Amino acid sequence: MPALAQSPALTRSAGALYLVIILCGLTAELALRGPLLHGTPQEIAAAMAAHLPHLRLSLLADVIMLLADIALALVFFSLLRDRAPALARAALVFRLGQAVLIGASLMALASAPALLDDAPRMAVHMTEMHALGYDIGLILFGVNSLLMARLLALGDTPRIIALGIAAAGLVYLTGSLLRLTAPSLSATFEPAYLVCILAESALCLWLLITGRI
């Protein structure tokens, strides 16, 4: 096996990138943007207009998360390609596919501030388009998570973490499909995303602390 695939430094860099993704994703969605997107379209437009710096900072956090996610996809492929080449390639494709969709959805969100004065309802619609693109991206990420769980199970990662990543993949798939097909049920499913936060945080810490995968 090539030395690159065994590098603790490279493995820890995967953990560091994962940490950036978790922190930026949660900050953008929960702390900066999420509080603005509740209520009627008029209330949402007014909240965005009153807190434009928060909206723009959420965009910056999402861009950083996106760049880290692309880098992590490549690092994981380097680490895992000799373990199961076909699975590693598939995981890379699905994670990069998610990145493409999230990047496209960010373009919709970035257009919202310019629309607030003349077309506030369209500005709100752009936030809805962003959420839709994100949800479709998470379907691809759900598949990636299932593939990653299998790849992790073939190596040094504890079985409970690999199972957690598999569970997270199922949560992402179920949650996004519910938002697309049965949005009335989506809110009741939201607590399940705690599984994703716990599982991915555990993997992040394992990579950072042990340098093994």
C-alpha atoms as an extended CHARMM CRD file, in Angstrom:
* protein
*
       213  EXT
         1         1  MET       CA              0.0000000000        0.0000000000        0.0000000000  PROA      1               0.0000000000
         2         2  PRO       CA              1.4310000000        3.4320000000       -0.8870000000  PROA      2               0.0000000000
         3         3  ALA       CA              2.8140000000        5.5270000000        1.9790000000  PROA      3               0.0000000000
         4         4  LEU       CA              0.3580000000        8.3000000000        1.1270000000  PROA      4               0.0000000000
         5         5  ALA       CA             -2.5900000000        6.0940000000        2.0640000000  PROA      5               0.0000000000
         6         6  GLN       CA             -1.0370000000        5.3980000000        5.4780000000  PROA      6               0.0000000000
         7         7  SER       CA             -0.0570000000        8.9940000000        6.3260000000  PROA      7               0.0000000000
         8         8  PRO       CA             -1.2590000000       10.0840000000        9.7970000000  PROA      8               0.0000000000
         9         9  ALA       CA             -0.6990000000       13.7000000000        8.7270000000  PROA      9               0.0000000000
        10        10  LEU       CA             -3.0100000000       13.2820000000        5.7380000000  PROA      10              0.0000000000
        11        11  THR       CA             -5.5850000000       11.5360000000        7.9000000000  PROA      11              0.0000000000
        12        12  ARG       CA             -5.4590000000       14.3600000000       10.4470000000  PROA      12              0.0000000000
        13        13  SER       CA             -5.8710000000       16.8600000000        7.6140000000  PROA      13              0.0000000000
        14        14  ALA       CA             -9.1120000000       15.0270000000        6.7700000000  PROA      14              0.0000000000
        15        15  GLY       CA            -10.2000000000       15.5180000000       10.3740000000  PROA      15              0.0000000000
        16        16  ALA       CA             -9.3120000000       19.2160000000       10.2250000000  PROA      16              0.0000000000
        17        17  LEU       CA            -11.2670000000       19.6740000000        7.0060000000  PROA      17              0.0000000000
        18        18  TYR       CA            -14.2140000000       17.8200000000        8.5460000000  PROA      18              0.0000000000
        19        19  LEU       CA            -14.0750000000       20.1820000000       11.5340000000  PROA      19              0.0000000000
        20        20  VAL       CA            -14.1780000000       23.2170000000        9.2120000000  PROA      20              0.0000000000
        21        21  ILE       CA            -17.1840000000       21.7350000000        7.3950000000  PROA      21              0.0000000000
        22        22  ILE       CA            -19.0830000000       21.0430000000       10.6240000000  PROA      22              0.0000000000
        23        23  LEU       CA            -18.3790000000       24.4640000000       12.1690000000  PROA      23              0.0000000000
        24        24  CYS       CA            -19.0740000000       26.4730000000        9.0180000000  PROA      24              0.0000000000
        25        25  GLY       CA            -22.1780000000       24.4670000000        8.1170000000  PROA      25              0.0000000000
        26        26  LEU       CA            -23.7610000000       24.7630000000       11.5410000000  PROA      26              0.0000000000
        27        27  THR       CA            -22.8170000000       28.4380000000       11.8510000000  PROA      27              0.0000000000
        28        28  ALA       CA            -24.2620000000       29.3340000000        8.4470000000  PROA      28              0.0000000000
        29        29  GLU       CA            -27.4690000000       27.3710000000        8.7920000000  PROA      29              0.0000000000
        30        30  LEU       CA            -28.3250000000       27.6020000000       12.4870000000  PROA      30              0.0000000000
        31        31  ALA       CA            -26.6910000000       30.7870000000       13.7810000000  PROA      31              0.0000000000
        32        32  LEU       CA            -26.6250000000       33.2110000000       10.8480000000  PROA      32              0.0000000000
        33        33  ARG       CA            -29.2700000000       32.3380000000        8.2650000000  PROA      33              0.0000000000
        34        34  GLY       CA            -31.7550000000       30.0780000000       10.0120000000  PROA      34              0.0000000000
        35        35  PRO       CA            -33.2000000000       32.6940000000       12.4030000000  PROA      35              0.0000000000
        36        36  LEU       CA            -34.0350000000       34.9350000000        9.4210000000  PROA      36              0.0000000000
        37        37  LEU       CA            -36.0700000000       32.3750000000        7.5050000000  PROA      37              0.0000000000
        38        38  HSD       CA            -39.1180000000       31.9370000000        9.7180000000  PROA      38              0.0000000000
        39        39  GLY       CA            -42.5730000000       33.4430000000        9.2310000000  PROA      39              0.0000000000
        40        40  THR       CA            -44.4750000000       34.7260000000        6.2300000000  PROA      40              0.0000000000
        41        41  PRO       CA            -42.6550000000       35.7730000000        3.0440000000  PROA      41              0.0000000000
        42        42  GLN       CA            -43.0530000000       39.4100000000        4.0870000000  PROA      42              0.0000000000
        43        43  GLU       CA            -41.5550000000       38.7150000000        7.5100000000  PROA      43              0.0000000000
        44        44  ILE       CA            -38.6600000000       36.7730000000        5.9960000000  PROA      44              0.0000000000
        45        45  ALA       CA            -37.9010000000       39.5520000000        3.5020000000  PROA      45              0.0000000000
        46        46  ALA       CA            -37.9800000000       42.1320000000        6.3010000000  PROA      46              0.0000000000
        47        47  ALA       CA            -35.6890000000       40.0050000000        8.4880000000  PROA      47              0.0000000000
        48        48  MET       CA            -33.1890000000       39.5470000000        5.6550000000  PROA      48              0.0000000000
        49        49  ALA       CA            -33.2060000000       43.2820000000        4.8790000000  PROA      49              0.0000000000
        50        50  ALA       CA            -32.6460000000       44.1150000000        8.5570000000  PROA      50              0.0000000000
        51        51  HSD       CA            -29.8200000000       41.5840000000        8.9440000000  PROA      51              0.0000000000
        52        52  LEU       CA            -28.0260000000       41.6240000000        5.5920000000  PROA      52              0.0000000000
        53        53  PRO       CA            -24.5740000000       41.2420000000        7.2090000000  PROA      53              0.0000000000
        54        54  HSD       CA            -25.7340000000       37.9600000000        8.7700000000  PROA      54              0.0000000000
        55        55  LEU       CA            -26.9880000000       36.7100000000        5.4130000000  PROA      55              0.0000000000
        56        56  ARG       CA            -23.7370000000       37.6440000000        3.6730000000  PROA      56              0.0000000000
        57        57  LEU       CA            -21.6460000000       36.0500000000        6.4250000000  PROA      57              0.0000000000
        58        58  SER       CA            -23.6750000000       32.8600000000        6.0240000000  PROA      58              0.0000000000
        59        59  LEU       CA            -22.7350000000       32.8720000000        2.3440000000  PROA      59              0.0000000000
        60        60  LEU       CA            -19.0600000000       33.2320000000        3.2300000000  PROA      60              0.0000000000
        61        61  ALA       CA            -19.3130000000       30.3740000000        5.7300000000  PROA      61              0.0000000000
        62        62  ASP       CA            -20.9990000000       28.2100000000        3.0970000000  PROA      62              0.0000000000
        63        63  VAL       CA            -18.2990000000       28.9660000000        0.5210000000  PROA      63              0.0000000000
        64        64  ILE       CA            -15.5930000000       27.9750000000        3.0170000000  PROA      64              0.0000000000
        65        65  MET       CA            -17.5400000000       24.8130000000        3.8180000000  PROA      65              0.0000000000
        66        66  LEU       CA            -17.8760000000       24.0290000000        0.1100000000  PROA      66              0.0000000000
        67        67  LEU       CA            -14.1440000000       24.4160000000       -0.5520000000  PROA      67              0.0000000000
        68        68  ALA       CA            -13.3410000000       22.2560000000        2.4710000000  PROA      68              0.0000000000
        69        69  ASP       CA            -15.8170000000       19.6250000000        1.2930000000  PROA      69              0.0000000000
        70        70  ILE       CA            -14.1970000000       19.3940000000       -2.1390000000  PROA      70              0.0000000000
        71        71  ALA       CA            -10.7590000000       19.1240000000       -0.5330000000  PROA      71              0.0000000000
        72        72  LEU       CA            -12.0350000000       16.4500000000        1.8640000000  PROA      72              0.0000000000
        73        73  ALA       CA            -13.4900000000       14.4280000000       -1.0130000000  PROA      73              0.0000000000
        74        74  LEU       CA            -10.0400000000       14.3440000000       -2.6220000000  PROA      74              0.0000000000
        75        75  VAL       CA             -8.2470000000       13.5320000000        0.6470000000  PROA      75              0.0000000000
        76        76  PHE       CA            -10.6340000000       10.6870000000        1.4530000000  PROA      76              0.0000000000
        77        77  PHE       CA            -10.1070000000        9.2950000000       -2.0390000000  PROA      77              0.0000000000
        78        78  SER       CA             -6.3350000000        9.3800000000       -1.5340000000  PROA      78              0.0000000000
        79        79  LEU       CA             -6.6880000000        7.6080000000        1.8000000000  PROA      79              0.0000000000
        80        80  LEU       CA             -9.1900000000        4.9620000000        0.7330000000  PROA      80              0.0000000000
        81        81  ARG       CA             -8.6090000000        4.2170000000       -2.9580000000  PROA      81              0.0000000000
        82        82  ASP       CA             -6.3340000000        1.2560000000       -2.2470000000  PROA      82              0.0000000000
        83        83  ARG       CA             -8.7770000000       -0.2320000000        0.2650000000  PROA      83              0.0000000000
        84        84  ALA       CA            -11.6620000000       -0.6260000000       -2.1830000000  PROA      84              0.0000000000
        85        85  PRO       CA            -11.0650000000        1.2540000000       -5.4520000000  PROA      85              0.0000000000
        86        86  ALA       CA            -14.5900000000        1.0860000000       -6.8460000000  PROA      86              0.0000000000
        87        87  LEU       CA            -16.2080000000        2.1640000000       -3.5610000000  PROA      87              0.0000000000
        88        88  ALA       CA            -13.6980000000        4.9970000000       -3.1140000000  PROA      88              0.0000000000
        89        89  ARG       CA            -14.3650000000        6.3060000000       -6.6360000000  PROA      89              0.0000000000
        90        90  ALA       CA            -18.1140000000        6.1210000000       -6.1010000000  PROA      90              0.0000000000
        91        91  ALA       CA            -17.8230000000        7.9750000000       -2.7820000000  PROA      91              0.0000000000
        92        92  LEU       CA            -15.7150000000       10.6640000000       -4.4860000000  PROA      92              0.0000000000
        93        93  VAL       CA            -18.2580000000       11.1190000000       -7.2830000000  PROA      93              0.0000000000
        94        94  PHE       CA            -21.2450000000       11.3820000000       -4.9430000000  PROA      94              0.0000000000
        95        95  ARG       CA            -19.4750000000       13.8400000000       -2.6160000000  PROA      95              0.0000000000
        96        96  LEU       CA            -18.3490000000       16.0280000000       -5.5170000000  PROA      96              0.0000000000
        97        97  GLY       CA            -21.8590000000       15.8270000000       -6.9800000000  PROA      97              0.0000000000
        98        98  GLN       CA            -23.2030000000       17.1520000000       -3.7010000000  PROA      98              0.0000000000
        99        99  ALA       CA            -20.6620000000       19.9950000000       -3.8650000000  PROA      99              0.0000000000
       100       100  VAL       CA            -21.8230000000       20.9580000000       -7.3660000000  PROA      100             0.0000000000
       101       101  LEU       CA            -25.4560000000       21.1600000000       -6.2430000000  PROA      101             0.0000000000
       102       102  ILE       CA            -24.6200000000       23.1510000000       -3.1230000000  PROA      102             0.0000000000
       103       103  GLY       CA            -22.5070000000       25.5470000000       -5.1710000000  PROA      103             0.0000000000
       104       104  ALA       CA            -25.3670000000       26.0600000000       -7.6210000000  PROA      104             0.0000000000
       105       105  SER       CA            -27.8190000000       26.6490000000       -4.7750000000  PROA      105             0.0000000000
       106       106  LEU       CA            -25.4850000000       29.2680000000       -3.2930000000  PROA      106             0.0000000000
       107       107  MET       CA            -25.8200000000       31.2850000000       -6.4990000000  PROA      107             0.0000000000
       108       108  ALA       CA            -29.5650000000       31.4820000000       -5.8850000000  PROA      108             0.0000000000
       109       109  LEU       CA            -29.0400000000       32.5750000000       -2.2820000000  PROA      109             0.0000000000
       110       110  ALA       CA            -26.3970000000       35.1410000000       -3.2820000000  PROA      110             0.0000000000
       111       111  SER       CA            -28.9350000000       36.8150000000       -5.5790000000  PROA      111             0.0000000000
       112       112  ALA       CA            -31.4430000000       37.3820000000       -2.7600000000  PROA      112             0.0000000000
       113       113  PRO       CA            -29.9770000000       40.6330000000       -1.3090000000  PROA      113             0.0000000000
       114       114  ALA       CA            -30.1640000000       42.4200000000       -4.6850000000  PROA      114             0.0000000000
       115       115  LEU       CA            -33.8530000000       41.5170000000       -4.9860000000  PROA      115             0.0000000000
       116       116  LEU       CA            -34.9970000000       42.6760000000       -1.5600000000  PROA      116             0.0000000000
       117       117  ASP       CA            -35.8660000000       46.2590000000       -2.5730000000  PROA      117             0.0000000000
       118       118  ASP       CA            -37.6970000000       45.6480000000       -5.8530000000  PROA      118             0.0000000000
       119       119  ALA       CA            -38.8830000000       42.0580000000       -5.5840000000  PROA      119             0.0000000000
       120       120  PRO       CA            -38.9140000000       40.8870000000       -1.9540000000  PROA      120             0.0000000000
       121       121  ARG       CA            -41.0700000000       37.8480000000       -2.7310000000  PROA      121             0.0000000000
       122       122  MET       CA            -38.5560000000       36.7600000000       -5.3640000000  PROA      122             0.0000000000
       123       123  ALA       CA            -35.7620000000       37.2240000000       -2.8210000000  PROA      123             0.0000000000
       124       124  VAL       CA            -37.5670000000       34.8250000000       -0.4970000000  PROA      124             0.0000000000
       125       125  HSD       CA            -38.0720000000       32.4380000000       -3.4090000000  PROA      125             0.0000000000
       126       126  MET       CA            -34.2910000000       32.4240000000       -3.9280000000  PROA      126             0.0000000000
       127       127  THR       CA            -33.8240000000       31.2350000000       -0.3490000000  PROA      127             0.0000000000
       128       128  GLU       CA            -36.3260000000       28.4600000000       -1.0740000000  PROA      128             0.0000000000
       129       129  MET       CA            -34.3920000000       27.5160000000       -4.2210000000  PROA      129             0.0000000000
       130       130  HSD       CA            -31.2190000000       27.3750000000       -2.1280000000  PROA      130             0.0000000000
       131       131  ALA       CA            -32.8950000000       25.0670000000        0.3930000000  PROA      131             0.0000000000
       132       132  LEU       CA            -34.1790000000       22.8360000000       -2.4190000000  PROA      132             0.0000000000
       133       133  GLY       CA            -30.7220000000       22.5600000000       -3.9770000000  PROA      133             0.0000000000
       134       134  TYR       CA            -29.2370000000       21.7900000000       -0.5770000000  PROA      134             0.0000000000
       135       135  ASP       CA            -31.7700000000       19.0230000000        0.0300000000  PROA      135             0.0000000000
       136       136  ILE       CA            -31.0860000000       17.4130000000       -3.3380000000  PROA      136             0.0000000000
       137       137  GLY       CA            -27.3720000000       17.6590000000       -2.6050000000  PROA      137             0.0000000000
       138       138  LEU       CA            -27.9250000000       15.8720000000        0.7020000000  PROA      138             0.0000000000
       139       139  ILE       CA            -29.4880000000       12.9460000000       -1.1610000000  PROA      139             0.0000000000
       140       140  LEU       CA            -26.1530000000       12.4870000000       -2.9000000000  PROA      140             0.0000000000
       141       141  PHE       CA            -24.3570000000       12.9780000000        0.4040000000  PROA      141             0.0000000000
       142       142  GLY       CA            -26.5690000000       10.3330000000        1.9850000000  PROA      142             0.0000000000
       143       143  VAL       CA            -25.3800000000        7.8410000000       -0.6200000000  PROA      143             0.0000000000
       144       144  ASN       CA            -21.7950000000        9.0110000000       -0.0460000000  PROA      144             0.0000000000
       145       145  SER       CA            -22.2170000000        8.3990000000        3.6840000000  PROA      145             0.0000000000
       146       146  LEU       CA            -23.3800000000        4.8270000000        3.1220000000  PROA      146             0.0000000000
       147       147  LEU       CA            -20.3790000000        4.1930000000        0.8710000000  PROA      147             0.0000000000
       148       148  MET       CA            -18.0360000000        5.8290000000        3.3910000000  PROA      148             0.0000000000
       149       149  ALA       CA            -19.4630000000        3.6860000000        6.1880000000  PROA      149             0.0000000000
       150       150  ARG       CA            -18.4920000000        0.5580000000        4.2590000000  PROA      150             0.0000000000
       151       151  LEU       CA            -15.0220000000        1.9300000000        3.5040000000  PROA      151             0.0000000000
       152       152  LEU       CA            -14.4860000000        2.8730000000        7.1480000000  PROA      152             0.0000000000
       153       153  ALA       CA            -15.6290000000       -0.5520000000        8.3020000000  PROA      153             0.0000000000
       154       154  LEU       CA            -12.8240000000       -2.1040000000        6.2470000000  PROA      154             0.0000000000
       155       155  GLY       CA            -10.1450000000       -0.1830000000        8.1550000000  PROA      155             0.0000000000
       156       156  ASP       CA             -9.1850000000        1.0100000000       11.6280000000  PROA      156             0.0000000000
       157       157  THR       CA            -12.2090000000        3.2100000000       12.3390000000  PROA      157             0.0000000000
       158       158  PRO       CA            -14.2870000000        1.8290000000       15.2640000000  PROA      158             0.0000000000
       159       159  ARG       CA            -17.3310000000       -0.1000000000       14.1520000000  PROA      159             0.0000000000
       160       160  ILE       CA            -19.6730000000        2.1600000000       16.1270000000  PROA      160             0.0000000000
       161       161  ILE       CA            -18.4500000000        5.2120000000       14.1760000000  PROA      161             0.0000000000
       162       162  ALA       CA            -18.8560000000        3.4130000000       10.8550000000  PROA      162             0.0000000000
       163       163  LEU       CA            -22.3850000000        2.4040000000       11.8700000000  PROA      163             0.0000000000
       164       164  GLY       CA            -23.0630000000        5.9940000000       12.9290000000  PROA      164             0.0000000000
       165       165  ILE       CA            -22.0160000000        7.2820000000        9.5060000000  PROA      165             0.0000000000
       166       166  ALA       CA            -24.3100000000        4.7120000000        7.8840000000  PROA      166             0.0000000000
       167       167  ALA       CA            -27.1660000000        5.8700000000       10.1250000000  PROA      167             0.0000000000
       168       168  ALA       CA            -26.3910000000        9.4740000000        9.2000000000  PROA      168             0.0000000000
       169       169  GLY       CA            -26.6130000000        8.5380000000        5.5240000000  PROA      169             0.0000000000
       170       170  LEU       CA            -30.0690000000        7.0680000000        6.0730000000  PROA      170             0.0000000000
       171       171  VAL       CA            -31.1340000000       10.2040000000        7.9380000000  PROA      171             0.0000000000
       172       172  TYR       CA            -29.9320000000       12.4590000000        5.1110000000  PROA      172             0.0000000000
       173       173  LEU       CA            -31.7180000000       10.3560000000        2.5170000000  PROA      173             0.0000000000
       174       174  THR       CA            -34.9470000000       10.1430000000        4.4880000000  PROA      174             0.0000000000
       175       175  GLY       CA            -34.9900000000       13.8070000000        5.5180000000  PROA      175             0.0000000000
       176       176  SER       CA            -34.3490000000       15.1460000000        2.0270000000  PROA      176             0.0000000000
       177       177  LEU       CA            -36.8440000000       12.8050000000        0.3860000000  PROA      177             0.0000000000
       178       178  LEU       CA            -39.4670000000       13.8470000000        2.9380000000  PROA      178             0.0000000000
       179       179  ARG       CA            -38.8670000000       17.5180000000        2.1660000000  PROA      179             0.0000000000
       180       180  LEU       CA            -39.3430000000       16.8050000000       -1.5210000000  PROA      180             0.0000000000
       181       181  THR       CA            -42.3110000000       14.4390000000       -1.3310000000  PROA      181             0.0000000000
       182       182  ALA       CA            -44.0230000000       15.0100000000        2.0390000000  PROA      182             0.0000000000
       183       183  PRO       CA            -42.9590000000       18.4120000000        3.4110000000  PROA      183             0.0000000000
       184       184  SER       CA            -45.6930000000       18.3190000000        6.0520000000  PROA      184             0.0000000000
       185       185  LEU       CA            -43.7870000000       15.4760000000        7.7530000000  PROA      185             0.0000000000
       186       186  SER       CA            -40.3950000000       17.1300000000        7.4960000000  PROA      186             0.0000000000
       187       187  ALA       CA            -40.5450000000       19.1360000000       10.7300000000  PROA      187             0.0000000000
       188       188  THR       CA            -41.2810000000       16.0590000000       12.8280000000  PROA      188             0.0000000000
       189       189  PHE       CA            -38.2160000000       14.3470000000       11.3660000000  PROA      189             0.0000000000
       190       190  GLU       CA            -35.7540000000       17.1790000000       12.1030000000  PROA      190             0.0000000000
       191       191  PRO       CA            -34.5730000000       15.8400000000       15.5170000000  PROA      191             0.0000000000
       192       192  ALA       CA            -33.1310000000       12.8430000000       13.6580000000  PROA      192             0.0000000000
       193       193  TYR       CA            -30.4150000000       15.1320000000       12.2570000000  PROA      193             0.0000000000
       194       194  LEU       CA            -28.7820000000       14.9840000000       15.6910000000  PROA      194             0.0000000000
       195       195  VAL       CA            -27.6140000000       11.5150000000       14.6060000000  PROA      195             0.0000000000
       196       196  CYS       CA            -25.7120000000       13.1510000000       11.7420000000  PROA      196             0.0000000000
       197       197  ILE       CA            -24.0760000000       15.7550000000       13.9820000000  PROA      197             0.0000000000
       198       198  LEU       CA            -23.0030000000       13.1350000000       16.5340000000  PROA      198             0.0000000000
       199       199  ALA       CA            -21.7440000000       10.5920000000       13.9940000000  PROA      199             0.0000000000
       200       200  GLU       CA            -19.8040000000       13.0780000000       11.8830000000  PROA      200             0.0000000000
       201       201  SER       CA            -18.3510000000       14.7880000000       14.9580000000  PROA      201             0.0000000000
       202       202  ALA       CA            -17.2030000000       11.4090000000       16.2540000000  PROA      202             0.0000000000
       203       203  LEU       CA            -15.5120000000       10.6140000000       12.9450000000  PROA      203             0.0000000000
       204       204  CYS       CA            -13.9130000000       14.0600000000       12.8690000000  PROA      204             0.0000000000
       205       205  LEU       CA            -12.4600000000       13.6090000000       16.3630000000  PROA      205             0.0000000000
       206       206  TRP       CA            -11.2630000000       10.0700000000       15.6040000000  PROA      206             0.0000000000
       207       207  LEU       CA             -9.3660000000       11.2880000000       12.5430000000  PROA      207             0.0000000000
       208       208  LEU       CA             -7.8720000000       14.2610000000       14.3830000000  PROA      208             0.0000000000
       209       209  ILE       CA             -6.8190000000       12.3960000000       17.5210000000  PROA      209             0.0000000000
       210       210  THR       CA             -5.6250000000        9.0670000000       16.1560000000  PROA      210             0.0000000000
       211       211  GLY       CA             -4.4980000000        9.8860000000       12.6180000000  PROA      211             0.0000000000
       212       212  ARG       CA             -6.0270000000        6.5400000000       11.5630000000  PROA      212             0.0000000000
       213       213  ILE       CA             -8.8750000000        5.6300000000        9.2750000000  PROA      213             0.0000000000
